[in-house]
Coordinates of C-alpha atoms in Angstrom, one line a residue:
Chain A
M1 CA -0.1 0.2 0.1
S2 CA 1.3 3.2 -0.7
S3 CA 0.8 4.9 2.7
K4 CA 3.1 2.0 3.9
L5 CA 5.8 3.5 1.1
A6 CA 5.4 6.9 2.3
A7 CA 6.1 5.8 6.0
S8 CA 9.1 3.9 5.4
A9 CA 10.2 7.0 3.4
L10 CA 9.9 9.1 6.2
A11 CA 11.7 6.6 8.7
S12 CA 14.6 7.0 6.8
R13 CA 15.0 11.0 6.5
P14 CA 15.9 12.3 3.6
M15 CA 19.6 13.3 3.2
P16 CA 20.7 16.2 1.1
V17 CA 22.0 15.0 -2.0
A18 CA 25.9 15.6 -1.4
G19 CA 25.6 12.9 1.8
H20 CA 24.4 10.2 -1.0
G21 CA 27.6 7.9 -1.0
R22 CA 28.7 8.9 2.5
S23 CA 30.2 5.5 2.7
R24 CA 32.7 6.2 0.3
R25 CA 33.6 9.5 1.0
L26 CA 34.7 11.3 4.6
P27 CA 32.9 9.9 8.1
E28 CA 30.2 12.2 9.5
V29 CA 32.5 13.3 11.9
L30 CA 35.3 14.1 10.0
Q31 CA 32.6 16.1 7.7
Y32 CA 31.9 18.1 10.6
V33 CA 35.0 19.6 11.6
V34 CA 37.1 19.6 8.4
L35 CA 36.2 23.4 7.8
P36 CA 37.0 24.5 11.4
L37 CA 40.1 22.2 11.5
A38 CA 41.6 23.7 8.1
V39 CA 40.8 27.4 9.5
L40 CA 42.7 26.7 12.5
L41 CA 45.8 25.0 10.9
L42 CA 46.3 27.7 8.2
W43 CA 46.1 30.4 10.7
Q44 CA 48.8 28.6 13.0
V45 CA 50.7 28.3 10.2
A46 CA 50.4 31.6 9.1
S47 CA 51.5 33.2 12.2
E48 CA 54.3 30.6 12.7
I49 CA 55.7 31.2 9.6
G50 CA 55.6 34.9 10.3
F51 CA 53.2 35.6 7.3
V52 CA 51.1 37.9 9.7
R53 CA 52.1 39.9 12.8
R54 CA 51.5 37.8 15.7
N55 CA 50.6 41.0 17.5
I56 CA 47.9 41.7 14.6
L57 CA 46.8 38.2 14.2
P58 CA 47.8 36.1 17.1
P59 CA 47.6 32.3 16.2
P60 CA 44.5 29.9 17.8
S61 CA 47.0 28.5 20.4
E62 CA 48.1 32.1 22.0
V63 CA 44.1 32.7 21.9
V64 CA 43.1 29.6 23.6
L65 CA 45.9 29.9 26.1
V66 CA 44.5 34.1 26.8
W67 CA 40.8 32.8 26.8
Y68 CA 41.6 29.8 29.3
D69 CA 43.1 32.5 31.5
L70 CA 40.4 35.1 30.7
I71 CA 37.6 32.3 31.9
T72 CA 39.3 30.9 35.3
G73 CA 42.3 33.7 35.7
S74 CA 44.7 31.3 36.6
T75 CA 47.9 32.3 34.4
D76 CA 47.4 35.9 34.0
A77 CA 47.9 35.9 30.2
A78 CA 45.2 38.0 29.8
A79 CA 46.8 40.5 32.3
R80 CA 43.5 43.0 33.7
Y81 CA 40.8 41.0 32.0
S82 CA 42.3 37.7 33.8
G83 CA 39.1 36.0 35.1
T84 CA 36.6 38.3 34.0
W85 CA 34.8 36.0 31.3
L86 CA 32.0 35.1 33.4
G87 CA 30.8 38.4 34.5
H88 CA 31.1 39.6 30.8
A89 CA 29.6 36.9 29.6
W90 CA 26.6 37.1 31.9
A91 CA 26.4 40.4 31.1
S92 CA 25.4 39.8 27.5
T93 CA 23.4 36.8 28.0
W94 CA 21.2 38.9 30.2
R95 CA 21.0 41.3 28.4
V96 CA 20.2 39.5 24.8
F97 CA 17.4 37.4 26.8
V98 CA 15.8 40.4 28.5
G99 CA 15.9 42.6 25.2
F100 CA 14.5 39.5 23.0
A101 CA 12.0 38.6 25.4
W102 CA 9.9 41.9 25.3
G103 CA 11.1 42.7 21.6
A104 CA 9.8 39.1 20.5
S105 CA 6.7 38.9 22.5
L106 CA 5.6 42.4 21.7
G107 CA 6.6 41.7 18.4
I108 CA 4.6 38.2 18.0
I109 CA 1.4 40.0 19.6
A110 CA 1.7 43.1 17.2
G111 CA 2.0 40.6 14.1
L112 CA -0.7 38.0 15.2
L113 CA -2.7 41.3 15.2
I114 CA -1.9 42.8 12.1
G115 CA -2.6 39.5 10.7
L116 CA -6.1 39.1 12.2
S117 CA -7.1 42.2 11.5
R118 CA -7.4 44.7 8.6
V119 CA -8.2 47.3 11.0
V120 CA -5.5 47.1 12.9
E121 CA -3.1 46.4 9.7
R122 CA -4.0 49.9 8.6
M123 CA -3.7 51.4 11.9
L124 CA -0.2 49.6 12.2
D125 CA 1.7 48.1 9.6
P126 CA 2.6 51.3 7.2
T127 CA 4.0 52.8 10.4
L128 CA 6.0 49.3 11.4
Q129 CA 7.1 49.2 8.0
V130 CA 8.6 52.4 8.0
L131 CA 10.5 52.5 10.9
R132 CA 11.3 48.6 10.0
N133 CA 13.6 50.4 7.3
I134 CA 15.7 52.3 9.9
P135 CA 18.2 50.4 10.9
V136 CA 18.5 49.7 14.2
T137 CA 21.8 51.0 14.7
A138 CA 20.7 54.4 14.1
W139 CA 18.5 54.2 17.2
V140 CA 21.3 54.8 19.1
P141 CA 21.8 58.7 19.4
L142 CA 18.7 58.4 20.2
S143 CA 18.3 56.0 22.6
L144 CA 21.4 57.3 24.6
V145 CA 19.5 60.5 24.9
F146 CA 16.4 59.0 26.4
F147 CA 17.6 56.1 28.6
G148 CA 21.2 57.0 29.6
I149 CA 24.1 55.0 30.0
G150 CA 23.7 52.1 31.3
N151 CA 21.5 48.7 30.7
A152 CA 18.3 50.8 29.6
P153 CA 19.6 51.6 25.9
A154 CA 21.0 48.2 25.3
I155 CA 18.2 46.3 26.0
F156 CA 16.1 49.0 24.3
L157 CA 17.9 48.6 20.9
I158 CA 18.3 44.9 21.2
G159 CA 14.3 44.4 22.2
L160 CA 13.7 46.7 19.1
G161 CA 15.7 44.7 16.8
A162 CA 14.2 41.4 17.9
F163 CA 10.7 43.2 17.4
F164 CA 10.5 43.1 14.0
P165 CA 11.3 39.9 12.7
A166 CA 9.0 38.3 15.0
A167 CA 6.2 40.6 14.0
I168 CA 6.8 40.0 10.4
N169 CA 6.7 36.3 10.8
A170 CA 3.7 36.4 13.1
T171 CA 1.6 38.3 10.5
H172 CA 3.0 35.9 7.7
G173 CA 2.5 32.9 10.0
V174 CA -1.4 34.0 10.1
R175 CA -1.8 34.8 6.6
Q176 CA -0.6 31.7 5.3
I177 CA -3.0 29.4 7.2
N178 CA -4.9 27.5 5.0
I179 CA -8.4 29.5 4.5
T180 CA -10.4 25.7 4.7
L181 CA -8.9 24.8 7.7
Y182 CA -10.5 28.1 8.9
K183 CA -13.9 27.3 7.2
A184 CA -13.9 23.4 8.5
A185 CA -13.4 25.2 12.2
R186 CA -16.2 27.3 11.8
M187 CA -18.9 24.5 10.0
M188 CA -17.9 22.2 12.9
G189 CA -19.0 25.6 15.5
A190 CA -15.5 26.7 16.4
N191 CA -16.3 30.0 18.0
E192 CA -13.6 33.3 18.1
R193 CA -11.8 31.9 21.3
E194 CA -11.7 28.2 19.7
L195 CA -10.5 29.7 16.5
L196 CA -7.7 31.3 17.8
R197 CA -6.4 29.0 20.1
R198 CA -6.9 25.8 18.2
V199 CA -6.4 26.8 14.4
I200 CA -4.5 30.2 14.6
L201 CA -2.1 30.1 16.6
P202 CA -1.0 26.1 15.8
G203 CA -1.3 27.1 12.4
A204 CA 0.7 30.1 12.8
L205 CA 3.3 28.6 14.7
P206 CA 6.2 27.4 12.3
S207 CA 6.7 30.5 10.9
I208 CA 6.1 32.2 14.5
L209 CA 9.2 30.4 15.5
T210 CA 10.7 31.2 12.4
G211 CA 10.8 35.2 13.4
V212 CA 11.8 34.2 17.0
R213 CA 15.1 32.6 15.6
L214 CA 15.8 35.3 13.4
S215 CA 15.0 37.7 16.6
M216 CA 17.7 35.7 18.7
G217 CA 20.1 36.2 16.0
I218 CA 19.5 40.0 15.8
A219 CA 19.7 40.5 19.5
W220 CA 23.0 39.0 19.4
V221 CA 24.3 41.3 16.9
L222 CA 22.5 44.5 18.8
V223 CA 24.4 43.3 22.1
V224 CA 27.4 43.7 20.9
V225 CA 26.7 47.6 19.5
A226 CA 25.1 48.3 22.4
E227 CA 28.1 47.5 24.9
I228 CA 30.4 49.0 22.4
L229 CA 28.5 52.0 23.3
A230 CA 26.6 52.3 26.3
V231 CA 27.8 50.2 29.2
R232 CA 30.9 48.8 31.2
R233 CA 30.2 45.2 31.4
G234 CA 29.6 42.7 28.8
L235 CA 31.6 40.5 25.6
G236 CA 31.1 43.7 23.7
Y237 CA 32.6 46.2 26.2
L238 CA 35.5 43.6 26.6
L239 CA 36.5 43.4 22.7
N240 CA 36.4 46.8 22.3
D241 CA 38.4 47.5 25.4
A242 CA 40.9 44.7 25.0
Y243 CA 40.8 46.7 21.4
L244 CA 42.0 49.7 22.1
F245 CA 44.6 48.4 24.7
Y246 CA 45.8 46.5 21.4
R247 CA 45.1 43.1 22.8
N248 CA 43.6 41.4 19.6
D249 CA 44.0 37.8 20.9
I250 CA 41.5 38.6 23.7
V251 CA 39.4 40.7 21.2
I252 CA 39.6 37.4 19.1
A253 CA 39.0 35.0 22.4
A254 CA 35.3 37.9 22.8
M255 CA 34.4 36.8 19.4
L256 CA 34.5 33.5 19.6
S257 CA 32.6 33.7 22.5
I258 CA 29.9 35.7 21.5
G259 CA 29.8 33.3 18.3
L260 CA 29.4 30.2 20.6
L261 CA 27.0 31.9 22.8
G262 CA 24.8 32.9 19.9
F263 CA 25.4 29.5 18.3
A264 CA 24.0 28.1 21.7
S265 CA 21.0 30.4 21.9
D266 CA 20.3 29.6 18.6
R267 CA 20.1 26.1 19.3
L268 CA 17.7 26.5 22.3
V269 CA 15.3 28.1 20.0
V270 CA 15.9 25.1 17.3
L271 CA 15.1 22.6 20.3
L272 CA 11.9 24.5 21.6
R273 CA 11.0 24.8 18.1
S274 CA 11.4 20.6 17.4
A275 CA 9.7 20.0 20.8
L276 CA 6.5 22.4 19.4
L277 CA 6.6 21.0 15.9
T278 CA 6.6 17.6 15.3
W279 CA 4.4 17.7 12.5
N280 CA 6.3 20.1 10.3
E281 CA 9.4 18.8 9.9
K282 CA 8.2 15.8 8.1
E283 CA 7.1 17.9 4.3
T284 CA 10.2 19.5 4.2
F285 CA 13.7 18.3 2.3
G286 CA 16.2 18.6 5.2
G287 CA 13.9 17.4 7.6
E288 CA 15.1 19.9 10.4
H289 CA 15.7 23.9 11.0
Chain O
M1 CA -34.4 16.7 9.9
G2 CA -32.3 18.1 7.2
S3 CA -34.4 19.7 4.3
I4 CA -33.2 22.2 2.3
S5 CA -34.7 25.1 0.2
V6 CA -33.3 27.4 -1.7
R7 CA -35.6 29.6 -3.2
A8 CA -35.5 32.2 -6.2
V9 CA -31.8 32.7 -5.1
S10 CA -29.5 34.7 -7.0
K11 CA -25.7 35.3 -6.6
R12 CA -24.1 37.9 -7.8
F13 CA -20.2 38.9 -7.4
E14 CA -18.4 41.9 -8.2
T15 CA -15.1 41.9 -9.5
G16 CA -14.3 45.4 -10.7
D17 CA -16.5 47.2 -13.0
V18 CA -18.4 43.9 -13.8
D19 CA -21.2 41.8 -12.0
V20 CA -20.3 38.2 -12.4
T21 CA -23.9 36.6 -12.1
A22 CA -23.1 32.9 -10.3
L23 CA -26.6 31.8 -10.0
E24 CA -29.5 33.2 -11.4
A25 CA -33.0 32.8 -10.0
V26 CA -32.3 29.0 -8.6
D27 CA -34.9 26.8 -6.8
L28 CA -34.0 23.8 -5.0
Q29 CA -36.1 21.8 -3.1
V30 CA -33.9 18.3 -1.2
R31 CA -35.8 16.2 1.0
D32 CA -34.3 15.0 4.3
Q33 CA -31.9 12.0 3.8
E34 CA -32.0 12.9 -0.5
F35 CA -28.7 12.1 -1.8
V36 CA -28.8 15.3 -4.4
T37 CA -25.9 15.5 -6.8
L38 CA -25.0 18.6 -8.5
V39 CA -23.3 18.7 -12.0
G40 CA -22.1 21.0 -14.8
A41 CA -19.4 22.6 -16.2
S42 CA -16.7 24.7 -14.5
G43 CA -18.5 27.9 -14.1
C44 CA -21.9 27.1 -13.7
G45 CA -22.4 28.1 -10.1
K46 CA -22.6 24.3 -8.6
S47 CA -20.1 25.2 -5.7
T48 CA -21.4 28.9 -5.2
L49 CA -24.9 27.1 -4.8
L50 CA -23.6 24.9 -2.4
N51 CA -21.4 27.4 -0.1
L52 CA -24.7 29.1 0.5
V53 CA -26.2 26.1 1.6
A54 CA -23.0 25.9 4.1
G55 CA -23.7 29.4 5.0
F56 CA -20.3 30.8 3.8
E57 CA -21.9 32.8 1.2
T58 CA -24.9 34.7 1.6
P59 CA -27.6 35.5 -1.4
S60 CA -27.7 38.1 -3.0
S61 CA -31.7 37.7 -3.5
G62 CA -33.5 34.8 -2.6
E63 CA -33.5 33.0 0.7
V64 CA -31.7 29.3 1.9
L65 CA -33.8 27.1 4.4
V66 CA -32.2 24.5 6.0
D67 CA -35.3 22.9 8.0
G68 CA -37.4 25.8 7.5
A69 CA -34.8 28.2 8.9
P70 CA -33.0 30.6 6.9
V71 CA -29.6 30.2 7.1
R72 CA -27.2 32.5 9.2
G73 CA -23.9 31.2 8.6
P74 CA -21.8 27.9 8.4
G75 CA -23.0 25.7 11.4
P76 CA -22.5 21.9 12.7
D77 CA -25.8 21.1 11.4
R78 CA -24.4 21.2 7.8
G79 CA -21.5 19.0 7.5
V80 CA -18.9 20.5 4.8
V81 CA -16.3 18.2 3.0
F82 CA -13.9 19.9 0.8
Q83 CA -12.2 18.7 -1.9
Q84 CA -8.8 20.3 -0.3
T85 CA -9.3 17.9 2.6
A86 CA -9.4 20.1 5.7
L87 CA -7.6 18.2 8.3
F88 CA -5.4 20.3 10.9
P89 CA -1.7 18.9 9.4
W90 CA -0.9 19.8 13.6
L91 CA -3.2 17.1 14.1
T92 CA -3.4 13.0 13.9
V93 CA -6.2 11.3 12.4
E94 CA -7.8 10.5 15.5
E95 CA -6.8 14.4 17.2
N96 CA -9.0 15.7 14.1
I97 CA -12.0 13.4 14.0
A98 CA -12.3 14.5 17.6
F99 CA -11.7 18.1 16.6
G100 CA -15.3 19.2 16.1
L101 CA -16.4 16.9 19.2
S102 CA -14.2 19.0 21.5
L103 CA -15.7 22.3 20.5
R104 CA -18.2 24.0 22.5
A105 CA -20.6 23.9 20.6
N106 CA -20.9 20.1 20.1
R107 CA -21.0 19.4 23.9
G108 CA -23.3 16.5 24.9
K109 CA -23.5 15.3 21.2
G110 CA -21.9 12.1 23.0
E111 CA -19.0 10.6 24.4
V112 CA -15.5 11.8 22.3
K113 CA -13.9 8.3 22.5
P114 CA -16.5 5.8 21.7
I115 CA -17.3 7.9 18.7
V116 CA -13.7 8.7 17.7
E117 CA -13.3 4.7 17.7
R118 CA -15.8 3.7 15.9
L119 CA -15.5 6.3 12.9
L120 CA -11.9 4.9 12.7
E121 CA -12.9 1.6 12.8
R122 CA -15.4 2.8 10.1
T123 CA -12.9 4.6 7.9
G124 CA -10.4 1.9 8.4
L125 CA -8.1 4.3 9.5
A126 CA -8.0 2.4 13.1
A127 CA -4.1 1.2 12.2
F128 CA -3.3 4.9 11.2
R129 CA -5.0 6.7 14.2
T130 CA -1.4 8.2 15.0
R131 CA -0.5 9.3 11.7
R132 CA -0.2 12.9 10.6
P133 CA -2.4 14.0 7.8
A134 CA 1.0 14.3 5.7
E135 CA 1.7 11.1 6.5
L136 CA -1.7 9.5 4.6
S137 CA -2.3 8.5 1.1
G138 CA -4.9 11.0 -0.9
G139 CA -8.0 8.7 -0.6
M140 CA -6.5 8.5 3.5
R141 CA -7.1 11.9 4.1
Q142 CA -10.8 12.2 2.2
R143 CA -11.6 9.3 4.7
A144 CA -9.8 10.9 7.6
A145 CA -11.6 14.3 6.4
I146 CA -15.2 12.7 6.1
A147 CA -15.0 11.1 9.5
S148 CA -13.8 14.4 11.2
V149 CA -17.1 15.6 9.7
L150 CA -19.6 12.6 10.8
A151 CA -18.3 13.0 14.2
I152 CA -20.4 15.9 14.6
D153 CA -23.1 14.2 13.4
P154 CA -24.6 16.7 10.8
S155 CA -27.9 16.0 9.4
T156 CA -26.7 17.6 6.4
L157 CA -23.9 16.6 4.3
L158 CA -22.2 19.2 1.6
M159 CA -19.7 17.9 -0.4
D160 CA -17.5 20.0 -2.9
E161 CA -15.8 17.8 -5.5
P162 CA -14.7 15.4 -2.5
F163 CA -12.9 13.2 -4.6
G164 CA -12.0 15.4 -7.0
A165 CA -7.9 15.1 -6.4
L166 CA -8.3 11.5 -6.6
D167 CA -7.0 9.0 -9.2
A168 CA -9.7 7.2 -10.7
L169 CA -9.4 4.1 -9.4
T170 CA -9.2 5.5 -6.1
R171 CA -12.1 7.8 -6.3
S172 CA -14.3 4.8 -7.6
I173 CA -13.7 2.9 -4.1
M174 CA -14.4 5.9 -2.3
Q175 CA -17.8 6.5 -3.8
D176 CA -18.4 3.4 -2.8
F177 CA -17.3 4.2 0.8
L178 CA -19.3 6.9 0.7
L179 CA -22.9 5.1 -0.2
E180 CA -21.5 2.7 2.2
L181 CA -21.7 5.1 5.1
W182 CA -24.8 6.7 3.7
E183 CA -26.9 3.2 3.4
A184 CA -25.6 2.8 7.3
R185 CA -26.9 6.2 8.3
R186 CA -28.7 8.3 6.2
K187 CA -28.5 11.9 5.7
T188 CA -29.3 14.5 3.5
V189 CA -26.5 14.8 0.9
V190 CA -25.8 17.5 -1.3
L191 CA -22.2 16.9 -3.5
V192 CA -21.1 18.8 -6.2
T193 CA -19.1 16.9 -9.0
H194 CA -17.8 17.5 -12.5
D195 CA -17.7 13.9 -13.1
I196 CA -21.2 13.0 -14.9
D197 CA -20.5 8.9 -13.8
E198 CA -19.9 10.1 -9.8
A199 CA -22.8 12.6 -10.1
I200 CA -25.3 9.4 -11.7
Y201 CA -23.6 6.7 -9.5
L202 CA -24.2 8.6 -6.0
A203 CA -27.3 10.4 -6.5
D204 CA -31.2 10.0 -6.0
R205 CA -31.6 13.1 -8.1
T206 CA -28.8 15.0 -10.0
I207 CA -29.2 18.5 -10.8
I208 CA -27.6 19.8 -13.8
M209 CA -26.7 23.2 -14.1
T210 CA -25.8 25.2 -16.7
A211 CA -23.3 28.1 -16.4
H212 CA -23.3 32.1 -17.6
P213 CA -25.3 32.8 -15.2
G214 CA -25.7 29.4 -13.5
R215 CA -29.2 27.8 -13.7
I216 CA -30.8 24.8 -12.7
C217 CA -31.3 23.4 -16.4
E218 CA -32.9 19.7 -15.3
A219 CA -33.7 17.6 -12.4
I220 CA -33.0 14.1 -13.0
E221 CA -34.4 11.1 -11.2
V222 CA -32.2 8.4 -10.7
D223 CA -34.3 5.4 -10.5
L224 CA -31.4 2.5 -10.4
P225 CA -31.9 0.1 -7.4
R226 CA -30.0 0.7 -4.0
P227 CA -27.6 -0.4 -2.9
R228 CA -25.8 0.6 -6.0
R229 CA -23.1 -1.7 -7.2
Y230 CA -20.3 -0.9 -9.2
E231 CA -21.5 -3.3 -12.0
M232 CA -24.6 -1.0 -12.6
R233 CA -22.3 1.4 -14.3
S234 CA -22.4 -0.9 -17.6
S235 CA -26.1 -1.2 -17.3
A236 CA -28.6 -0.1 -19.6
A237 CA -30.3 2.1 -17.6
F238 CA -27.0 3.8 -16.2
I239 CA -25.9 4.4 -19.8
R240 CA -28.8 6.0 -20.9
L241 CA -28.9 8.5 -17.9
R242 CA -25.4 9.4 -18.1
D243 CA -25.6 9.9 -22.1
H244 CA -28.7 12.2 -21.6
V245 CA -26.7 14.3 -18.9
T246 CA -23.3 14.3 -21.0
Q247 CA -25.1 15.5 -23.9
I248 CA -26.7 18.8 -22.0
V249 CA -23.3 19.1 -20.4
R250 CA -21.4 19.0 -23.4
A251 CA -23.6 21.2 -24.8
E252 CA -23.1 24.0 -22.2
A253 CA -19.5 23.8 -21.9
L254 CA -19.4 24.4 -25.7
K255 CA -21.3 27.1 -25.5
G256 CA -18.3 28.6 -23.4
T257 CA -15.6 28.3 -25.5
A258 CA -16.9 29.5 -28.4
P259 CA -14.6 29.1 -31.4
L260 CA -12.0 31.6 -32.9
G261 CA -12.7 34.9 -34.1
A262 CA -16.5 34.1 -33.1
P263 CA -18.0 36.8 -30.5
A264 CA -17.8 36.6 -27.1
S265 CA -20.5 33.5 -25.8
P266 CA -23.9 35.2 -26.1
A267 CA -24.5 33.9 -22.5
L268 CA -22.2 36.6 -21.0
V269 CA -24.4 39.3 -22.2
P270 CA -26.8 39.4 -20.2
S271 CA -24.9 40.2 -17.0
M272 CA -23.0 42.6 -18.0
T273 CA -26.0 45.0 -19.4
Q274 CA -27.7 44.0 -16.5
S275 CA -24.7 45.6 -14.7
A276 CA -24.6 48.3 -16.6
Q277 CA -27.9 49.0 -15.6
N278 CA -27.7 48.9 -12.2

């Protein structure tokens, strides 16, 4: 029966085309690490042979040592920054999550309302479309004037950046719901609340979560911008401060820290997504994301 | 419970400057537990007529009564089966079937579990209860959709080309499946189709509609014995009915496709002059 065929095809998740003959090529683990290893190796060699000056681009081995001291404070390789990593990392992560939380949740609510009501759309959408096209970095001067120096402008900027992708994708999520589902639910007697809770929200959820993921990404971009300008703690501040003291090894360690924390946050959102959406993946080529 | 009365109903759609008259002066009575099929070329307004009874559209003039009361919007007394299967992709088969019963409007229609169980059994989907719609074949999906509508036990079943998206073999199996359900528990059924064989095979009465504007052209009593069997399709009586319906539908369809260089179908003209007068 065709249904059995479909089921077995689903059980063995389709692999991207390039992975087809993986038994004859690189083992899977190697496929993941080959690029980072190559980059690190090239970087180390370039530094060792003097292709680039060590104080401009310190080799990965030095970055690792400095990073280690930055976190533990045990070797003093990071000098005045020794052992400060956790404080900076926590400050940045906290700002990202607070800013993201208000920005994304307001964005989702606004986006849903725009998608659900033509009146709200006419009232909100033009304004949002204009505001959306102002780069969030252009808000920096005003946000400093309004909120002064400290956490407030950082959280404002991050929230503002997180708001738009969340809003746009929530609107899209509502709009792309199959009208037949809506009609079917109404035909069965669903009231407004049931329509919202049982048809519109679950139907829009995949798109909402896509927006949430984009918001999280933007939040990590903006936390660096905000910390360079407005605060004295956080990975962005560390990065900028170390730059001013010609400590490029610490700059690189801070950059990689931001990258890793951003990556971890993204995984968190993806995890949330796969916990909430067990149905959506079955129809995609990749089977995840 | 489940009689339908369509009285002098017209339906015009405004599209830019031109009004399109989808239905004009349509009268139709459907008795309780009668199986009626609407057949006609595309554009004859058969889906519009169904949507008016379902309550998704309101007539421009005239009235639609169900059990003597005018239709005000869709409701669980009139179950609709759509061509594009209306299953929630995030729910499993059994959750989809239970959906209607879990709504406030259908409280008190009975214990959810046994009803779902019975429908899973009767639709042959028991083994697939935890599957999601995307994991089902087209025929199974449509069976699940029919089950989800039957769960709320509507007195009337309105079906808009329910098997139109299925391959010919699956379609004929689904027709027998539908008849079997209907024989076991009779409901008023109005089924829209462009498949003439299907229209005759299923129906107590086949209504032929013509386009521009949509009108009822002829109503044909199908006096084939019940329960219907697949073999009846090659009986002389069936073939006679089919030829008769085909002739009318074909003649209408050809009118719509005027030969190259000829003026547009004259049938189009009245509705346009009418809108000019408005």
